[in-house]
Short mmCIF file of C-alpha atoms in Angstrom, two decimals:
data_model
loop_
_atom_site.label_atom_id
_atom_site.label_comp_id
_atom_site.label_asym_id
_atom_site.label_seq_id
_atom_site.Cartn_x
_atom_site.Cartn_y
_atom_site.Cartn_z
CA UNK A 9 8.12 -62.22 35.46
CA UNK A 10 5.75 -59.31 36.08
CA UNK A 11 4.54 -58.02 32.70
CA UNK A 12 5.37 -54.41 33.55
CA UNK A 13 9.06 -55.41 33.97
CA UNK A 14 9.29 -57.02 30.55
CA UNK A 15 11.90 -55.49 28.24
CA UNK A 16 10.80 -55.07 24.64
CA UNK A 17 13.14 -54.80 21.65
CA UNK A 18 11.88 -52.57 18.88
CA UNK A 19 14.40 -51.88 16.16
CA UNK A 20 17.69 -51.16 17.91
CA UNK A 21 16.09 -49.98 21.16
CA UNK A 22 15.38 -51.99 24.30
CA UNK A 23 12.59 -50.39 26.33
CA UNK A 24 10.34 -51.39 29.23
CA UNK A 25 6.92 -52.69 28.25
CA UNK A 26 5.43 -50.50 31.00
CA UNK A 27 6.81 -47.39 29.29
CA UNK A 28 5.19 -48.35 25.98
CA UNK A 29 1.90 -49.07 27.74
CA UNK A 30 1.88 -45.72 29.56
CA UNK A 31 2.65 -43.97 26.26
CA UNK A 32 -0.34 -45.66 24.59
CA UNK A 33 1.58 -47.99 22.28
CA UNK A 34 -0.62 -50.35 20.23
CA UNK A 35 -0.12 -53.34 17.98
CA UNK A 36 -2.89 -53.98 15.48
CA UNK A 37 -4.89 -51.19 17.17
CA UNK A 38 -4.83 -53.02 20.51
CA UNK A 39 -2.86 -51.98 23.63
CA UNK A 40 0.58 -53.55 23.51
CA UNK A 41 1.11 -56.65 25.69
CA UNK A 42 4.07 -58.91 26.41
CA UNK A 43 2.80 -61.30 23.75
CA UNK A 44 2.07 -58.75 21.01
CA UNK A 45 5.35 -56.93 21.77
CA UNK A 46 7.27 -59.88 20.33
CA UNK A 47 6.11 -58.79 16.89
CA UNK A 48 8.00 -55.53 17.29
CA UNK A 49 11.46 -57.10 17.12
CA UNK A 50 11.46 -57.36 13.33
CA UNK A 51 8.05 -56.04 12.31
CA UNK A 52 7.04 -52.53 13.36
CA UNK A 53 4.54 -51.81 10.59
CA UNK A 54 1.57 -52.42 12.89
CA UNK A 55 2.98 -50.28 15.71
CA UNK A 56 0.99 -47.13 16.55
CA UNK A 57 0.24 -44.80 19.48
CA UNK A 58 -3.00 -43.64 21.03
CA UNK A 59 -3.16 -39.85 20.66
CA UNK A 60 -4.43 -39.00 24.14
CA UNK A 61 -2.15 -41.41 26.02
CA UNK A 62 1.00 -40.35 24.16
CA UNK A 63 0.12 -36.71 24.77
CA UNK A 64 -0.35 -37.45 28.46
CA UNK A 65 3.01 -39.21 28.65
CA UNK A 66 4.90 -36.43 26.85
CA UNK A 67 3.27 -33.81 29.08
CA UNK A 68 5.23 -35.19 32.04
CA UNK A 69 8.40 -36.31 30.21
CA UNK A 70 11.55 -34.96 31.87
CA UNK A 71 14.47 -36.56 30.03
CA UNK A 72 14.73 -39.78 32.03
CA UNK A 73 16.37 -42.85 30.51
CA UNK A 74 13.00 -44.36 29.63
CA UNK A 75 11.87 -41.03 28.14
CA UNK A 76 14.94 -41.04 25.90
CA UNK A 77 14.29 -44.62 24.84
CA UNK A 78 10.69 -43.78 23.94
CA UNK A 79 11.87 -40.82 21.86
CA UNK A 80 14.27 -43.18 20.07
CA UNK A 81 11.41 -45.59 19.37
CA UNK A 82 9.22 -42.74 18.08
CA UNK A 83 12.00 -41.51 15.80
CA UNK A 84 12.46 -45.03 14.43
CA UNK A 85 8.77 -45.12 13.61
CA UNK A 86 8.79 -41.63 12.09
CA UNK A 87 11.58 -42.66 9.73
CA UNK A 88 9.47 -45.45 8.22
CA UNK A 89 6.23 -43.55 7.50
CA UNK A 90 5.30 -40.91 4.97
CA UNK A 91 2.94 -39.08 7.31
CA UNK A 92 3.05 -38.70 11.09
CA UNK A 93 -0.67 -39.45 11.22
CA UNK A 94 0.11 -43.04 10.21
CA UNK A 95 1.57 -43.56 13.69
CA UNK A 96 -1.56 -42.40 15.48
CA UNK A 97 -4.89 -43.93 16.47
CA UNK A 98 -8.00 -42.36 18.02
CA UNK A 99 -7.56 -39.00 16.31
CA UNK A 100 -11.15 -37.87 16.88
CA UNK A 101 -10.05 -35.02 19.17
CA UNK A 102 -8.61 -32.54 16.68
CA UNK A 103 -6.99 -30.34 19.36
CA UNK A 104 -5.14 -33.29 20.93
CA UNK A 105 -4.11 -34.57 17.49
CA UNK A 106 -2.76 -31.17 16.44
CA UNK A 107 -0.83 -30.88 19.69
CA UNK A 108 0.71 -34.33 19.28
CA UNK A 109 1.70 -33.68 15.66
CA UNK A 110 3.47 -30.53 16.85
CA UNK A 111 5.27 -32.55 19.53
CA UNK A 112 6.25 -35.26 17.04
CA UNK A 113 7.82 -32.56 14.86
CA UNK A 114 9.81 -31.38 17.88
CA UNK A 115 10.96 -34.95 18.56
CA UNK A 116 11.93 -35.43 14.92
CA UNK A 117 13.94 -32.22 14.63
CA UNK A 118 15.23 -31.68 18.18
CA UNK A 119 16.42 -35.03 19.61
CA UNK A 120 18.64 -33.34 22.22
CA UNK A 121 18.46 -31.64 25.61
CA UNK A 122 16.36 -28.78 24.22
CA UNK A 123 13.57 -31.22 23.42
CA UNK A 124 12.01 -31.43 26.89
CA UNK A 125 11.39 -27.69 27.33
CA UNK A 126 9.96 -27.64 23.81
CA UNK A 127 7.56 -30.47 24.66
CA UNK A 128 6.34 -28.56 27.70
CA UNK A 129 5.96 -25.37 25.65
CA UNK A 130 4.03 -27.25 22.96
CA UNK A 131 0.97 -27.54 25.13
CA UNK A 132 -2.55 -26.50 24.33
CA UNK A 133 -2.54 -22.72 24.18
CA UNK A 134 -5.40 -20.92 25.88
CA UNK A 135 -7.43 -18.44 23.82
CA UNK A 136 -6.40 -14.82 24.24
CA UNK A 137 -9.43 -13.94 26.36
CA UNK A 138 -8.71 -16.88 28.69
CA UNK A 139 -5.08 -15.79 29.13
CA UNK A 140 -6.32 -12.26 29.85
CA UNK A 141 -8.78 -13.54 32.47
CA UNK A 142 -5.98 -15.57 34.07
CA UNK A 143 -3.85 -12.44 34.36
CA UNK A 144 -6.77 -10.53 35.87
CA UNK A 145 -7.25 -13.36 38.36
CA UNK A 146 -3.59 -13.32 39.38
CA UNK A 147 -3.74 -9.53 39.69
CA UNK A 148 -6.80 -9.79 41.92
CA UNK A 149 -5.00 -12.31 44.12
CA UNK A 150 -1.98 -10.01 44.41
CA UNK A 151 -4.21 -7.07 45.38
CA UNK A 152 -6.00 -9.27 47.93
CA UNK A 153 -2.69 -10.34 49.46
CA UNK A 154 -1.53 -6.72 49.67
CA UNK A 155 -4.79 -5.73 51.38
CA UNK A 156 -4.48 -8.66 53.78
CA UNK A 157 -0.97 -7.61 54.77
CA UNK A 158 -2.13 -4.03 55.35
CA UNK A 159 -5.17 -5.09 57.38
CA UNK A 160 -3.04 -7.48 59.43
CA UNK A 161 -0.58 -4.70 60.20
CA UNK A 162 -3.51 -2.46 61.26
CA UNK A 163 -5.07 -5.15 63.46
CA UNK A 164 -1.74 -5.94 65.12
CA UNK A 165 -1.32 -2.24 65.93
CA UNK A 166 -4.84 -2.11 67.37
CA UNK A 167 -4.14 -5.22 69.41
CA UNK A 168 -1.42 -3.35 71.28
CA UNK A 169 -3.80 -0.59 72.34
CA UNK A 170 -4.09 -0.18 76.09
CA UNK A 171 -7.78 0.65 75.67
CA UNK A 172 -8.61 -2.97 74.74
CA UNK A 173 -9.29 -5.75 77.21
CA UNK A 174 -8.00 -9.32 76.89
CA UNK A 175 -11.18 -10.57 75.22
CA UNK A 176 -10.97 -7.91 72.49
CA UNK A 177 -7.30 -8.69 71.88
CA UNK A 178 -8.13 -12.40 71.60
CA UNK A 179 -10.90 -11.56 69.09
CA UNK A 180 -8.46 -9.60 66.93
CA UNK A 181 -5.98 -12.49 67.07
CA UNK A 182 -8.72 -14.93 65.99
CA UNK A 183 -9.71 -12.70 63.06
CA UNK A 184 -6.09 -12.54 61.88
CA UNK A 185 -5.78 -16.33 62.07
CA UNK A 186 -9.01 -16.87 60.12
CA UNK A 187 -8.06 -14.34 57.43
CA UNK A 188 -4.63 -15.90 56.86
CA UNK A 189 -6.06 -19.43 56.91
CA UNK A 190 -8.54 -18.46 54.19
CA UNK A 191 -5.74 -16.86 52.15
CA UNK A 192 -3.56 -19.97 52.55
CA UNK A 193 -6.40 -22.20 51.38
CA UNK A 194 -7.02 -19.97 48.34
CA UNK A 195 -3.37 -19.81 47.30
CA UNK A 196 -2.75 -23.51 47.99
CA UNK A 197 -5.23 -24.38 45.24
CA UNK A 198 -3.00 -22.78 42.57
CA UNK A 199 0.20 -24.15 44.11
CA UNK A 200 -0.94 -27.70 44.85
CA UNK A 201 -2.96 -28.38 41.69
CA UNK A 202 0.01 -28.98 39.33
CA UNK A 203 1.91 -30.86 42.06
CA UNK A 204 -1.07 -33.12 42.77
CA UNK A 205 -1.62 -33.71 39.06
CA UNK A 206 2.00 -34.72 38.47
CA UNK A 207 2.14 -36.97 41.54
CA UNK A 208 -1.17 -38.66 40.71
CA UNK A 209 -0.02 -39.27 37.13
CA UNK A 210 3.19 -40.92 38.34
CA UNK A 211 1.17 -43.25 40.57
CA UNK A 212 -1.66 -44.10 38.16
CA UNK A 213 -0.01 -43.69 34.76
CA UNK A 214 -3.26 -42.17 33.50
CA UNK A 215 -3.74 -38.45 32.94
CA UNK A 216 -7.52 -38.85 33.07
CA UNK A 217 -7.47 -40.61 36.45
CA UNK A 218 -4.92 -38.09 37.74
CA UNK A 219 -7.07 -35.24 36.47
CA UNK A 220 -10.17 -36.65 38.19
CA UNK A 221 -8.32 -37.06 41.49
CA UNK A 222 -6.81 -33.57 41.27
CA UNK A 223 -10.17 -32.04 40.38
CA UNK A 224 -11.77 -33.56 43.48
CA UNK A 225 -8.88 -32.43 45.66
CA UNK A 226 -9.21 -28.88 44.30
CA UNK A 227 -12.96 -28.94 45.01
CA UNK A 228 -12.15 -29.85 48.62
CA UNK A 229 -9.60 -27.02 48.89
CA UNK A 230 -12.06 -24.55 47.38
CA UNK A 231 -14.77 -25.69 49.79
CA UNK A 232 -12.36 -25.26 52.68
CA UNK A 233 -11.46 -21.75 51.53
CA UNK A 234 -15.15 -20.89 51.12
CA UNK A 235 -15.81 -22.24 54.62
CA UNK A 236 -13.20 -19.89 56.07
CA UNK A 237 -14.73 -16.95 54.19
CA UNK A 238 -18.27 -17.79 55.32
CA UNK A 239 -17.20 -18.24 58.92
CA UNK A 240 -15.24 -14.97 58.84
CA UNK A 241 -18.25 -13.10 57.42
CA UNK A 242 -20.65 -14.69 59.91
CA UNK A 243 -18.34 -13.94 62.83
CA UNK A 244 -17.93 -10.32 61.70
CA UNK A 245 -21.69 -9.68 61.40
CA UNK A 246 -22.53 -11.47 64.62
#
C-alpha cells in the first residue's frame, strides 16, 4: 500500500498518514512514517509538530474531514500536556511560534464551525506602517484605474473624429489595447498571487515550495506589466 494512503490510529481518531505528514507531525523529533506511526496507537508522549509545517497546514485549512480529524488529534495532544510548547519542535522563529500558539488556543477553545475563520484571522499581522502603505497602494491603483477609464473614454471619442485618417484611428486603438493590457497585468498580480499560492500548496504540500513558485510567477507577471509600460512609453515618444 502507498504510504500516503496509510490510516493511522492516534487515540480515538483514525487519520491519514499523509495529513499528519503535511501538518509536520513528528515522532521522537523525526517526521512521522508508517513505521513510527504504529507507536501512536497507545503511546502519544513522543508525538509533536513542527512549528512551520503546522502553521502552513492551518493557513489553508477549510473544515474538510481530514482537517477536522487533525484538530481532534491536536486536541487529544493538548489535553495531555501542561504547556502547548511541549507539542512543538523547531521553535526558533518566535513570530511563527507565537502565531501557532495563538492558533492552538483557538483550536482548544473553539472546536466548532467558527474555528476556521478564526484560524485565518490569526495570521501574522502586518505592522501599522505596512498596513498603511498597503492602503496607499490600493488607493493608487484605484486612482490609476479611474484615470485609465477616463483616458479610454477620451480616446474613443477622438477615434470617432472625422478629421482622423484610418492610420490615426488604428494608432489610437493600439494605444487603448496596450494601456488595458498593462492594467490587466498589474491587477492580475494581486488577484492571482493568493490563488497561485493556494493551488501550489495543494499540489506540493509545502508552503515554502508553493511560496517559491508563486514568487517566481509574480516576478514574471511584474516583468510582463513593466514590458507593457516600457513599450507604451517608447511608442508614445517615438
